[in-house]
Amino acid sequence: MKRKLILDVDTGIDDAIGIILAVKSRQFDILGITTVNGNVSLESATRNTCKVLDLLDEQNISVIKGANSPLLRNSFFEHAVHGEDGLGGALQHASIRKQPDEGFAPDFIINSILNFSGEVTLVMTGPLTNLALALKKCPEIVKHVKEVIFMGGVVQGAGNVTPTAEYNLYVDPESARIVLQAGFASITQVGLDVTRKALLRDEHIALIEDRNLREFIDKSTCDYRKRYFERNQVSGCAMHDPLAVGVALEKKLVQTGQYYCDVETRSELCDGQLVCDIQNRLPAHPNVSVCTDVNTEAFFDLFISIMNS
Ligand code: RIB
Ligand code: CA
């Protein structure tokens, strides 16, 4: 039996590659892809998600739109990283066949989880607004979810928006807090500590045999890799969201530790920071499985083998 999956995305460049990895892995019964305001607007994230499914010639996967803003805060788009269109200019002239389905993502999440109790894996690769709204409307879904894997936060390193905050948690820290405090039995945090090690290099792209996929990944990550080269003298693109999908595919790719985690929401300097109690100083039980290291070589072996499957 394929594992039932809901992928929640704010399709930007790395979300798009995560979608490709999840679909081409053929390991999941993808119940739906839910979209959220994040890197780009909800409309753009939804359009980009549909474009990626067209690229894969996958018309049967549902796309359901969700929140068009963070829970309490203003949108914080990341066009400097993902480009005006959100895909680095790739697929800009592609005609769109796939259309989003009716419905609202939080309701789709609730209904799917309750219909398939104990079977649904949630992989969250954008701000956690849709899951927070689902939890507010139907708190009992916590008991019926198989597992939650989310790309977000950073524990030992620096943030990528502020010195302490990673983008997905920075954009909607209130939603992240709701999710972390909901009481999920299995929730795994895939943060910058590990995703920054999963650097897509030119040589990885050259190994992708399908011309359309190779050209999409090359084009969409081109500016991202160029900027990375300017800063680090090596061409690379951090596979933040694809690694979250990778963890859903193969937990052995990462080392994890169980820690108490929460999110700062009332700080002038540290809003959106994932506060991880790695020294167990707080009177609180561990609630998150935190990814502390990654087998980068094994991840890219899996990545390339799926891309060429
Ligand atoms: O910090 C990286 C995360 O923020 C990724 O999910 C990227 O797509 C952006 O949403
Ligand atoms: Ca994302």
PDB file of C-alpha atoms and ligand atoms in Angstrom:
ATOM      1  CA  MET A   1       0.000   0.000   0.000  1.00  0.00           C
ATOM      2  CA  LYS A   2       1.330   3.446  -0.902  1.00  0.00           C
ATOM      3  CA  ARG A   3       1.555   5.856   2.004  1.00  0.00           C
ATOM      4  CA  LYS A   4      -1.099   8.584   1.963  1.00  0.00           C
ATOM      5  CA  LEU A   5       0.426  12.054   1.656  1.00  0.00           C
ATOM      6  CA  ILE A   6      -0.690  15.654   1.719  1.00  0.00           C
ATOM      7  CA  LEU A   7       2.003  18.075   0.522  1.00  0.00           C
ATOM      8  CA  ASP A   8       1.510  21.689   1.667  1.00  0.00           C
ATOM      9  CA  VAL A   9       3.504  24.147  -0.438  1.00  0.00           C
ATOM     10  CA  ASP A  10       4.188  27.844  -1.117  1.00  0.00           C
ATOM     11  CA  THR A  11       5.555  26.972  -4.545  1.00  0.00           C
ATOM     12  CA  GLY A  12       8.703  28.582  -4.996  1.00  0.00           C
ATOM     13  CA  ILE A  13      11.670  26.910  -6.609  1.00  0.00           C
ATOM     14  CA  ASP A  14      12.498  24.318  -3.953  1.00  0.00           C
ATOM     15  CA  ASP A  15       8.828  23.507  -3.310  1.00  0.00           C
ATOM     16  CA  ALA A  16       8.547  22.733  -7.035  1.00  0.00           C
ATOM     17  CA  ILE A  17      11.481  20.327  -6.874  1.00  0.00           C
ATOM     18  CA  GLY A  18       9.975  18.760  -3.748  1.00  0.00           C
ATOM     19  CA  ILE A  19       6.708  18.186  -5.632  1.00  0.00           C
ATOM     20  CA  ILE A  20       8.631  16.553  -8.498  1.00  0.00           C
ATOM     21  CA  LEU A  21      10.465  14.286  -6.049  1.00  0.00           C
ATOM     22  CA  ALA A  22       7.261  13.248  -4.272  1.00  0.00           C
ATOM     23  CA  VAL A  23       5.358  12.541  -7.505  1.00  0.00           C
ATOM     24  CA  LYS A  24       8.156  10.750  -9.350  1.00  0.00           C
ATOM     25  CA  SER A  25       9.019   8.620  -6.320  1.00  0.00           C
ATOM     26  CA  ARG A  26       5.729   6.756  -6.874  1.00  0.00           C
ATOM     27  CA  GLN A  27       5.950   5.941  -3.162  1.00  0.00           C
ATOM     28  CA  PHE A  28       2.919   8.014  -2.170  1.00  0.00           C
ATOM     29  CA  ASP A  29      -0.797   8.048  -2.711  1.00  0.00           C
ATOM     30  CA  ILE A  30      -0.838  11.847  -2.946  1.00  0.00           C
ATOM     31  CA  LEU A  31      -4.288  12.792  -1.649  1.00  0.00           C
ATOM     32  CA  GLY A  32      -3.676  16.404  -2.578  1.00  0.00           C
ATOM     33  CA  ILE A  33      -1.265  19.309  -2.752  1.00  0.00           C
ATOM     34  CA  THR A  34      -2.430  22.253  -0.654  1.00  0.00           C
ATOM     35  CA  THR A  35      -1.131  25.722  -1.366  1.00  0.00           C
ATOM     36  CA  VAL A  36      -0.404  28.612   0.971  1.00  0.00           C
ATOM     37  CA  ASN A  37       0.747  32.224   0.855  1.00  0.00           C
ATOM     38  CA  GLY A  38       4.462  32.347   1.465  1.00  0.00           C
ATOM     39  CA  ASN A  39       7.342  32.754  -0.987  1.00  0.00           C
ATOM     40  CA  VAL A  40       4.807  34.222  -3.384  1.00  0.00           C
ATOM     41  CA  SER A  41       1.073  34.982  -3.260  1.00  0.00           C
ATOM     42  CA  LEU A  42      -1.452  32.176  -2.873  1.00  0.00           C
ATOM     43  CA  GLU A  43      -2.478  32.645  -6.518  1.00  0.00           C
ATOM     44  CA  SER A  44       1.109  32.407  -7.731  1.00  0.00           C
ATOM     45  CA  ALA A  45       1.908  29.434  -5.503  1.00  0.00           C
ATOM     46  CA  THR A  46      -1.199  27.677  -6.819  1.00  0.00           C
ATOM     47  CA  ARG A  47      -0.428  28.539 -10.439  1.00  0.00           C
ATOM     48  CA  ASN A  48       3.169  27.351 -10.029  1.00  0.00           C
ATOM     49  CA  THR A  49       2.007  24.104  -8.438  1.00  0.00           C
ATOM     50  CA  CYS A  50      -0.309  23.466 -11.398  1.00  0.00           C
ATOM     51  CA  LYS A  51       2.523  24.238 -13.831  1.00  0.00           C
ATOM     52  CA  VAL A  52       4.757  21.666 -12.127  1.00  0.00           C
ATOM     53  CA  LEU A  53       2.024  19.021 -12.325  1.00  0.00           C
ATOM     54  CA  ASP A  54       1.631  19.860 -16.037  1.00  0.00           C
ATOM     55  CA  LEU A  55       5.389  19.415 -16.440  1.00  0.00           C
ATOM     56  CA  LEU A  56       4.956  15.952 -14.899  1.00  0.00           C
ATOM     57  CA  ASP A  57       1.817  15.320 -16.954  1.00  0.00           C
ATOM     58  CA  GLU A  58       0.022  14.586 -13.687  1.00  0.00           C
ATOM     59  CA  GLN A  59      -3.533  15.814 -14.102  1.00  0.00           C
ATOM     60  CA  ASN A  60      -5.090  13.607 -11.421  1.00  0.00           C
ATOM     61  CA  ILE A  61      -3.487  15.055  -8.295  1.00  0.00           C
ATOM     62  CA  SER A  62      -5.789  17.530  -6.522  1.00  0.00           C
ATOM     63  CA  VAL A  63      -4.527  21.041  -5.859  1.00  0.00           C
ATOM     64  CA  ILE A  64      -6.444  22.857  -3.143  1.00  0.00           C
ATOM     65  CA  LYS A  65      -5.909  26.519  -2.268  1.00  0.00           C
ATOM     66  CA  GLY A  66      -5.461  27.573   1.338  1.00  0.00           C
ATOM     67  CA  ALA A  67      -4.622  30.671   3.318  1.00  0.00           C
ATOM     68  CA  ASN A  68      -3.908  33.826   1.312  1.00  0.00           C
ATOM     69  CA  SER A  69      -2.052  35.463   4.217  1.00  0.00           C
ATOM     70  CA  PRO A  70      -0.295  34.492   7.445  1.00  0.00           C
ATOM     71  CA  LEU A  71      -2.567  34.047  10.482  1.00  0.00           C
ATOM     72  CA  LEU A  72      -1.958  37.492  11.969  1.00  0.00           C
ATOM     73  CA  ARG A  73       0.897  39.099  10.096  1.00  0.00           C
ATOM     74  CA  ASN A  74       1.325  40.670   6.674  1.00  0.00           C
ATOM     75  CA  SER A  75       2.595  38.673   3.717  1.00  0.00           C
ATOM     76  CA  PHE A  76       6.371  38.520   3.405  1.00  0.00           C
ATOM     77  CA  PHE A  77       7.107  37.424  -0.163  1.00  0.00           C
ATOM     78  CA  GLU A  78      10.568  36.192  -1.140  1.00  0.00           C
ATOM     79  CA  HIS A  79      10.808  37.287  -4.787  1.00  0.00           C
ATOM     80  CA  ALA A  80      14.505  38.090  -4.381  1.00  0.00           C
ATOM     81  CA  VAL A  81      15.118  34.359  -4.016  1.00  0.00           C
ATOM     82  CA  HIS A  82      12.358  32.793  -6.127  1.00  0.00           C
ATOM     83  CA  GLY A  83      11.943  35.473  -8.811  1.00  0.00           C
ATOM     84  CA  GLU A  84       8.827  37.494  -9.665  1.00  0.00           C
ATOM     85  CA  ASP A  85       6.980  34.372 -10.864  1.00  0.00           C
ATOM     86  CA  GLY A  86       8.209  32.138  -8.030  1.00  0.00           C
ATOM     87  CA  LEU A  87       9.949  29.593 -10.265  1.00  0.00           C
ATOM     88  CA  GLY A  88      13.047  31.605 -11.156  1.00  0.00           C
ATOM     89  CA  GLY A  89      11.500  32.389 -14.541  1.00  0.00           C
ATOM     90  CA  ALA A  90      11.192  28.741 -15.550  1.00  0.00           C
ATOM     91  CA  LEU A  91       7.928  27.596 -17.231  1.00  0.00           C
ATOM     92  CA  GLN A  92       7.010  31.282 -17.620  1.00  0.00           C
ATOM     93  CA  HIS A  93       5.429  30.765 -21.020  1.00  0.00           C
ATOM     94  CA  ALA A  94       3.973  27.354 -20.275  1.00  0.00           C
ATOM     95  CA  SER A  95       0.239  27.113 -20.953  1.00  0.00           C
ATOM     96  CA  ILE A  96      -1.560  25.801 -17.886  1.00  0.00           C
ATOM     97  CA  ARG A  97      -3.780  22.726 -18.282  1.00  0.00           C
ATOM     98  CA  LYS A  98      -4.099  21.711 -14.620  1.00  0.00           C
ATOM     99  CA  GLN A  99      -6.604  23.773 -12.656  1.00  0.00           C
ATOM    100  CA  PRO A 100      -6.991  23.898  -8.852  1.00  0.00           C
ATOM    101  CA  ASP A 101      -9.891  22.002  -7.301  1.00  0.00           C
ATOM    102  CA  GLU A 102     -12.730  23.514  -5.336  1.00  0.00           C
ATOM    103  CA  GLY A 103     -12.462  23.755  -1.557  1.00  0.00           C
ATOM    104  CA  PHE A 104     -10.240  25.266   1.110  1.00  0.00           C
ATOM    105  CA  ALA A 105      -6.993  23.601   2.154  1.00  0.00           C
ATOM    106  CA  PRO A 106      -7.604  23.468   5.931  1.00  0.00           C
ATOM    107  CA  ASP A 107     -10.955  21.728   5.305  1.00  0.00           C
ATOM    108  CA  PHE A 108      -9.308  19.328   2.841  1.00  0.00           C
ATOM    109  CA  ILE A 109      -6.635  18.542   5.458  1.00  0.00           C
ATOM    110  CA  ILE A 110      -9.276  17.887   8.141  1.00  0.00           C
ATOM    111  CA  ASN A 111     -11.475  15.712   5.909  1.00  0.00           C
ATOM    112  CA  SER A 112      -8.547  13.685   4.558  1.00  0.00           C
ATOM    113  CA  ILE A 113      -7.147  13.005   8.021  1.00  0.00           C
ATOM    114  CA  LEU A 114     -10.524  11.965   9.441  1.00  0.00           C
ATOM    115  CA  ASN A 115     -11.377   9.829   6.390  1.00  0.00           C
ATOM    116  CA  PHE A 116      -8.036   7.996   6.591  1.00  0.00           C
ATOM    117  CA  SER A 117      -7.437   7.905  10.329  1.00  0.00           C
ATOM    118  CA  GLY A 118      -3.855   7.032  11.233  1.00  0.00           C
ATOM    119  CA  GLU A 119      -2.722   6.879   7.587  1.00  0.00           C
ATOM    120  CA  VAL A 120      -1.956  10.428   6.437  1.00  0.00           C
ATOM    121  CA  THR A 121       1.532  11.932   6.363  1.00  0.00           C
ATOM    122  CA  LEU A 122       1.641  15.736   6.178  1.00  0.00           C
ATOM    123  CA  VAL A 123       4.745  17.219   4.554  1.00  0.00           C
ATOM    124  CA  MET A 124       4.732  20.973   5.087  1.00  0.00           C
ATOM    125  CA  THR A 125       7.169  23.058   3.044  1.00  0.00           C
ATOM    126  CA  GLY A 126       5.819  26.563   3.539  1.00  0.00           C
ATOM    127  CA  PRO A 127       4.477  28.662   6.390  1.00  0.00           C
ATOM    128  CA  LEU A 128       2.268  26.483   8.621  1.00  0.00           C
ATOM    129  CA  THR A 129      -0.893  28.591   8.244  1.00  0.00           C
ATOM    130  CA  ASN A 130      -3.087  25.893   6.653  1.00  0.00           C
ATOM    131  CA  LEU A 131      -2.313  23.319   9.344  1.00  0.00           C
ATOM    132  CA  ALA A 132      -2.822  25.867  12.122  1.00  0.00           C
ATOM    133  CA  LEU A 133      -6.247  26.788  10.709  1.00  0.00           C
ATOM    134  CA  ALA A 134      -7.137  23.094  10.444  1.00  0.00           C
ATOM    135  CA  LEU A 135      -6.116  22.565  14.082  1.00  0.00           C
ATOM    136  CA  LYS A 136      -8.163  25.549  15.243  1.00  0.00           C
ATOM    137  CA  LYS A 137     -11.252  24.235  13.428  1.00  0.00           C
ATOM    138  CA  CYS A 138     -10.816  20.570  14.337  1.00  0.00           C
ATOM    139  CA  PRO A 139      -8.290  19.985  17.168  1.00  0.00           C
ATOM    140  CA  GLU A 140      -8.980  16.240  17.225  1.00  0.00           C
ATOM    141  CA  ILE A 141      -7.125  15.724  13.955  1.00  0.00           C
ATOM    142  CA  VAL A 142      -3.991  15.534  16.128  1.00  0.00           C
ATOM    143  CA  LYS A 143      -5.041  12.035  17.203  1.00  0.00           C
ATOM    144  CA  HIS A 144      -5.623  10.820  13.630  1.00  0.00           C
ATOM    145  CA  VAL A 145      -2.493  12.040  11.797  1.00  0.00           C
ATOM    146  CA  LYS A 146       0.196   9.462  11.048  1.00  0.00           C
ATOM    147  CA  GLU A 147       3.050  11.999  11.070  1.00  0.00           C
ATOM    148  CA  VAL A 148       3.942  15.592  10.322  1.00  0.00           C
ATOM    149  CA  ILE A 149       7.219  16.550   8.650  1.00  0.00           C
ATOM    150  CA  PHE A 150       7.881  20.264   8.245  1.00  0.00           C
ATOM    151  CA  MET A 151      10.677  22.247   6.634  1.00  0.00           C
ATOM    152  CA  GLY A 152      11.349  25.143   8.945  1.00  0.00           C
ATOM    153  CA  GLY A 153      13.453  26.655  11.663  1.00  0.00           C
ATOM    154  CA  VAL A 154      17.141  26.453  12.493  1.00  0.00           C
ATOM    155  CA  VAL A 155      18.631  25.220  15.763  1.00  0.00           C
ATOM    156  CA  GLN A 156      22.410  25.646  15.807  1.00  0.00           C
ATOM    157  CA  GLY A 157      22.953  27.968  12.853  1.00  0.00           C
ATOM    158  CA  ALA A 158      21.863  31.419  11.742  1.00  0.00           C
ATOM    159  CA  GLY A 159      18.491  32.196  10.240  1.00  0.00           C
ATOM    160  CA  ASN A 160      17.953  33.057   6.587  1.00  0.00           C
ATOM    161  CA  VAL A 161      15.644  36.021   7.167  1.00  0.00           C
ATOM    162  CA  THR A 162      16.909  37.386  10.502  1.00  0.00           C
ATOM    163  CA  PRO A 163      19.922  36.272  12.552  1.00  0.00           C
ATOM    164  CA  THR A 164      17.692  33.816  14.405  1.00  0.00           C
ATOM    165  CA  ALA A 165      14.692  33.032  12.178  1.00  0.00           C
ATOM    166  CA  GLU A 166      14.226  30.777   9.161  1.00  0.00           C
ATOM    167  CA  TYR A 167      11.727  31.947   6.498  1.00  0.00           C
ATOM    168  CA  ASN A 168       8.752  29.559   6.997  1.00  0.00           C
ATOM    169  CA  LEU A 169       8.616  30.173  10.748  1.00  0.00           C
ATOM    170  CA  TYR A 170       9.420  33.886  10.403  1.00  0.00           C
ATOM    171  CA  VAL A 171       6.478  34.499   8.059  1.00  0.00           C
ATOM    172  CA  ASP A 172       3.887  32.940  10.362  1.00  0.00           C
ATOM    173  CA  PRO A 173       5.299  32.231  13.845  1.00  0.00           C
ATOM    174  CA  GLU A 174       1.847  32.121  15.421  1.00  0.00           C
ATOM    175  CA  SER A 175       0.830  29.235  13.165  1.00  0.00           C
ATOM    176  CA  ALA A 176       4.115  27.449  13.821  1.00  0.00           C
ATOM    177  CA  ARG A 177       3.512  27.776  17.568  1.00  0.00           C
ATOM    178  CA  ILE A 178      -0.003  26.332  17.245  1.00  0.00           C
ATOM    179  CA  VAL A 179       1.385  23.352  15.312  1.00  0.00           C
ATOM    180  CA  LEU A 180       4.261  22.664  17.718  1.00  0.00           C
ATOM    181  CA  GLN A 181       1.976  22.920  20.759  1.00  0.00           C
ATOM    182  CA  ALA A 182      -0.848  20.821  19.256  1.00  0.00           C
ATOM    183  CA  GLY A 183       0.474  17.541  20.637  1.00  0.00           C
ATOM    184  CA  PHE A 184       1.261  15.584  17.465  1.00  0.00           C
ATOM    185  CA  ALA A 185       2.708  12.182  18.406  1.00  0.00           C
ATOM    186  CA  SER A 186       5.114  12.299  15.471  1.00  0.00           C
ATOM    187  CA  ILE A 187       6.380  15.632  14.182  1.00  0.00           C
ATOM    188  CA  THR A 188       9.786  16.006  12.536  1.00  0.00           C
ATOM    189  CA  GLN A 189      11.545  19.337  12.000  1.00  0.00           C
ATOM    190  CA  VAL A 190      13.747  19.564   8.897  1.00  0.00           C
ATOM    191  CA  GLY A 191      15.641  22.788   9.438  1.00  0.00           C
ATOM    192  CA  LEU A 192      18.412  24.815   7.876  1.00  0.00           C
ATOM    193  CA  ASP A 193      20.884  22.855  10.013  1.00  0.00           C
ATOM    194  CA  VAL A 194      20.451  19.959   7.567  1.00  0.00           C
ATOM    195  CA  THR A 195      18.928  21.517   4.432  1.00  0.00           C
ATOM    196  CA  ARG A 196      21.912  23.824   3.934  1.00  0.00           C
ATOM    197  CA  LYS A 197      24.049  20.680   3.609  1.00  0.00           C
ATOM    198  CA  ALA A 198      21.777  19.351   0.837  1.00  0.00           C
ATOM    199  CA  LEU A 199      23.296  21.541  -1.858  1.00  0.00           C
ATOM    200  CA  LEU A 200      22.171  20.802  -5.417  1.00  0.00           C
ATOM    201  CA  ARG A 201      25.265  21.213  -7.577  1.00  0.00           C
ATOM    202  CA  ASP A 202      25.770  21.532 -11.331  1.00  0.00           C
ATOM    203  CA  GLU A 203      27.021  17.953 -11.424  1.00  0.00           C
ATOM    204  CA  HIS A 204      23.788  16.680  -9.874  1.00  0.00           C
ATOM    205  CA  ILE A 205      21.714  18.481 -12.508  1.00  0.00           C
ATOM    206  CA  ALA A 206      23.878  17.044 -15.289  1.00  0.00           C
ATOM    207  CA  LEU A 207      22.956  13.525 -14.095  1.00  0.00           C
ATOM    208  CA  ILE A 208      19.204  14.080 -14.660  1.00  0.00           C
ATOM    209  CA  GLU A 209      18.372  12.184 -17.841  1.00  0.00           C
ATOM    210  CA  ASP A 210      14.896  13.595 -18.607  1.00  0.00           C
ATOM    211  CA  ARG A 211      15.518  16.718 -20.687  1.00  0.00           C
ATOM    212  CA  ASN A 212      12.392  18.591 -19.559  1.00  0.00           C
ATOM    213  CA  LEU A 213      13.131  17.939 -15.879  1.00  0.00           C
ATOM    214  CA  ARG A 214      16.808  18.776 -16.271  1.00  0.00           C
ATOM    215  CA  GLU A 215      16.035  22.022 -18.081  1.00  0.00           C
ATOM    216  CA  PHE A 216      13.389  23.016 -15.514  1.00  0.00           C
ATOM    217  CA  ILE A 217      15.674  22.376 -12.547  1.00  0.00           C
ATOM    218  CA  ASP A 218      18.620  24.034 -14.300  1.00  0.00           C
ATOM    219  CA  LYS A 219      16.606  27.116 -15.277  1.00  0.00           C
ATOM    220  CA  SER A 220      14.652  27.511 -12.035  1.00  0.00           C
ATOM    221  CA  THR A 221      17.755  27.229  -9.816  1.00  0.00           C
ATOM    222  CA  CYS A 222      20.125  29.160 -12.116  1.00  0.00           C
ATOM    223  CA  ASP A 223      20.011  32.546 -10.369  1.00  0.00           C
ATOM    224  CA  TYR A 224      19.885  30.853  -6.947  1.00  0.00           C
ATOM    225  CA  ARG A 225      23.104  28.915  -7.748  1.00  0.00           C
ATOM    226  CA  LYS A 226      24.775  32.025  -9.168  1.00  0.00           C
ATOM    227  CA  ARG A 227      24.047  34.015  -5.988  1.00  0.00           C
ATOM    228  CA  TYR A 228      25.298  31.152  -3.873  1.00  0.00           C
ATOM    229  CA  PHE A 229      28.521  31.088  -5.930  1.00  0.00           C
ATOM    230  CA  GLU A 230      29.045  34.834  -5.407  1.00  0.00           C
ATOM    231  CA  ARG A 231      28.810  34.332  -1.645  1.00  0.00           C
ATOM    232  CA  ASN A 232      30.487  30.955  -1.232  1.00  0.00           C
ATOM    233  CA  GLN A 233      32.623  30.419  -4.381  1.00  0.00           C
ATOM    234  CA  VAL A 234      30.703  27.216  -5.075  1.00  0.00           C
ATOM    235  CA  SER A 235      27.581  26.882  -7.225  1.00  0.00           C
ATOM    236  CA  GLY A 236      24.742  25.400  -5.252  1.00  0.00           C
ATOM    237  CA  CYS A 237      21.089  25.536  -4.340  1.00  0.00           C
ATOM    238  CA  ALA A 238      19.952  24.340  -0.924  1.00  0.00           C
ATOM    239  CA  MET A 239      17.306  21.632  -1.327  1.00  0.00           C
ATOM    240  CA  HIS A 240      15.267  22.793   1.679  1.00  0.00           C
ATOM    241  CA  ASP A 241      11.860  21.410   0.669  1.00  0.00           C
ATOM    242  CA  PRO A 242      13.074  18.382  -1.328  1.00  0.00           C
ATOM    243  CA  LEU A 243      14.912  17.190   1.794  1.00  0.00           C
ATOM    244  CA  ALA A 244      11.651  17.316   3.765  1.00  0.00           C
ATOM    245  CA  VAL A 245      10.169  15.041   1.085  1.00  0.00           C
ATOM    246  CA  GLY A 246      13.330  12.935   1.279  1.00  0.00           C
ATOM    247  CA  VAL A 247      12.801  12.461   5.015  1.00  0.00           C
ATOM    248  CA  ALA A 248       9.246  11.280   4.310  1.00  0.00           C
ATOM    249  CA  LEU A 249      10.687   8.811   1.804  1.00  0.00           C
ATOM    250  CA  GLU A 250      13.593   7.587   3.933  1.00  0.00           C
ATOM    251  CA  LYS A 251      14.001   8.576   7.591  1.00  0.00           C
ATOM    252  CA  LYS A 252      17.466   7.030   7.636  1.00  0.00           C
ATOM    253  CA  LEU A 253      18.744   9.974   5.587  1.00  0.00           C
ATOM    254  CA  VAL A 254      18.852  12.067   8.765  1.00  0.00           C
ATOM    255  CA  GLN A 255      19.939  11.813  12.381  1.00  0.00           C
ATOM    256  CA  THR A 256      17.380  13.183  14.830  1.00  0.00           C
ATOM    257  CA  GLY A 257      17.024  14.068  18.495  1.00  0.00           C
ATOM    258  CA  GLN A 258      13.870  14.483  20.572  1.00  0.00           C
ATOM    259  CA  TYR A 259      13.698  17.967  22.088  1.00  0.00           C
ATOM    260  CA  TYR A 260      11.201  20.456  23.429  1.00  0.00           C
ATOM    261  CA  CYS A 261      10.689  23.136  20.779  1.00  0.00           C
ATOM    262  CA  ASP A 262       8.626  26.313  20.681  1.00  0.00           C
ATOM    263  CA  VAL A 263       8.531  29.431  18.514  1.00  0.00           C
ATOM    264  CA  GLU A 264       9.148  33.029  19.571  1.00  0.00           C
ATOM    265  CA  THR A 265       6.261  35.348  18.678  1.00  0.00           C
ATOM    266  CA  ARG A 266       6.804  38.388  20.920  1.00  0.00           C
ATOM    267  CA  SER A 267      10.346  39.557  20.370  1.00  0.00           C
ATOM    268  CA  GLU A 268      11.701  42.624  18.624  1.00  0.00           C
ATOM    269  CA  LEU A 269      14.820  40.766  17.474  1.00  0.00           C
ATOM    270  CA  CYS A 270      13.910  37.068  17.552  1.00  0.00           C
ATOM    271  CA  ASP A 271      10.337  36.708  16.267  1.00  0.00           C
ATOM    272  CA  GLY A 272      10.006  33.418  14.364  1.00  0.00           C
ATOM    273  CA  GLN A 273      12.993  31.808  16.081  1.00  0.00           C
ATOM    274  CA  LEU A 274      12.657  28.099  16.711  1.00  0.00           C
ATOM    275  CA  VAL A 275      13.668  27.760  20.344  1.00  0.00           C
ATOM    276  CA  CYS A 276      15.003  24.203  20.775  1.00  0.00           C
ATOM    277  CA  ASP A 277      15.792  23.101  24.339  1.00  0.00           C
ATOM    278  CA  ILE A 278      18.772  20.911  23.437  1.00  0.00           C
ATOM    279  CA  GLN A 279      20.050  20.984  27.033  1.00  0.00           C
ATOM    280  CA  ASN A 280      16.651  20.126  28.572  1.00  0.00           C
ATOM    281  CA  ARG A 281      16.703  23.249  30.740  1.00  0.00           C
ATOM    282  CA  LEU A 282      12.955  23.911  30.544  1.00  0.00           C
ATOM    283  CA  PRO A 283      10.302  22.010  32.530  1.00  0.00           C
ATOM    284  CA  ALA A 284       8.762  20.628  29.326  1.00  0.00           C
ATOM    285  CA  HIS A 285       8.726  17.235  27.631  1.00  0.00           C
ATOM    286  CA  PRO A 286      10.268  16.809  24.167  1.00  0.00           C
ATOM    287  CA  ASN A 287       7.639  17.399  21.470  1.00  0.00           C
ATOM    288  CA  VAL A 288       9.638  17.446  18.223  1.00  0.00           C
ATOM    289  CA  SER A 289      12.019  15.111  16.428  1.00  0.00           C
ATOM    290  CA  VAL A 290      14.732  17.568  15.350  1.00  0.00           C
ATOM    291  CA  CYS A 291      16.968  16.715  12.381  1.00  0.00           C
ATOM    292  CA  THR A 292      20.562  17.198  13.556  1.00  0.00           C
ATOM    293  CA  ASP A 293      22.491  15.781  10.594  1.00  0.00           C
ATOM    294  CA  VAL A 294      21.949  14.433   7.086  1.00  0.00           C
ATOM    295  CA  ASN A 295      23.627  11.876   4.848  1.00  0.00           C
ATOM    296  CA  THR A 296      23.966  14.250   1.898  1.00  0.00           C
ATOM    297  CA  GLU A 297      25.401  11.627  -0.437  1.00  0.00           C
ATOM    298  CA  ALA A 298      22.550   9.219   0.278  1.00  0.00           C
ATOM    299  CA  PHE A 299      20.014  12.016  -0.267  1.00  0.00           C
ATOM    300  CA  PHE A 300      21.344  12.910  -3.698  1.00  0.00           C
ATOM    301  CA  ASP A 301      21.689   9.236  -4.655  1.00  0.00           C
ATOM    302  CA  LEU A 302      17.969   8.916  -3.873  1.00  0.00           C
ATOM    303  CA  PHE A 303      17.195  12.264  -5.564  1.00  0.00           C
ATOM    304  CA  ILE A 304      18.919  11.338  -8.843  1.00  0.00           C
ATOM    305  CA  SER A 305      17.558   7.787  -8.880  1.00  0.00           C
ATOM    306  CA  ILE A 306      13.999   9.093  -8.467  1.00  0.00           C
ATOM    307  CA  MET A 307      14.501  11.812 -11.087  1.00  0.00           C
ATOM    308  CA  ASN A 308      15.717   9.135 -13.514  1.00  0.00           C
ATOM    309  CA  SER A 309      13.064   6.561 -12.612  1.00  0.00           C
TER     310      SER A 309
HETATM  311  O1  RIB B   1      13.765  28.697   4.513  1.00  0.00           O
HETATM  312  C1  RIB B   1      13.506  27.921   3.374  1.00  0.00           C
HETATM  313  C2  RIB B   1      12.039  27.734   3.192  1.00  0.00           C
HETATM  314  O2  RIB B   1      11.412  28.987   2.951  1.00  0.00           O
HETATM  315  C3  RIB B   1      11.695  26.876   1.964  1.00  0.00           C
HETATM  316  O3  RIB B   1      10.485  26.216   2.204  1.00  0.00           O
HETATM  317  C4  RIB B   1      11.520  27.889   0.882  1.00  0.00           C
HETATM  318  O4  RIB B   1      10.647  27.436  -0.163  1.00  0.00           O
HETATM  319  C5  RIB B   1      10.859  28.993   1.640  1.00  0.00           C
HETATM  320  O5  RIB B   1       9.464  28.715   1.702  1.00  0.00           O
HETATM  321 CA    CA B   2       8.673  26.426   0.587  1.00  0.00          CA
END
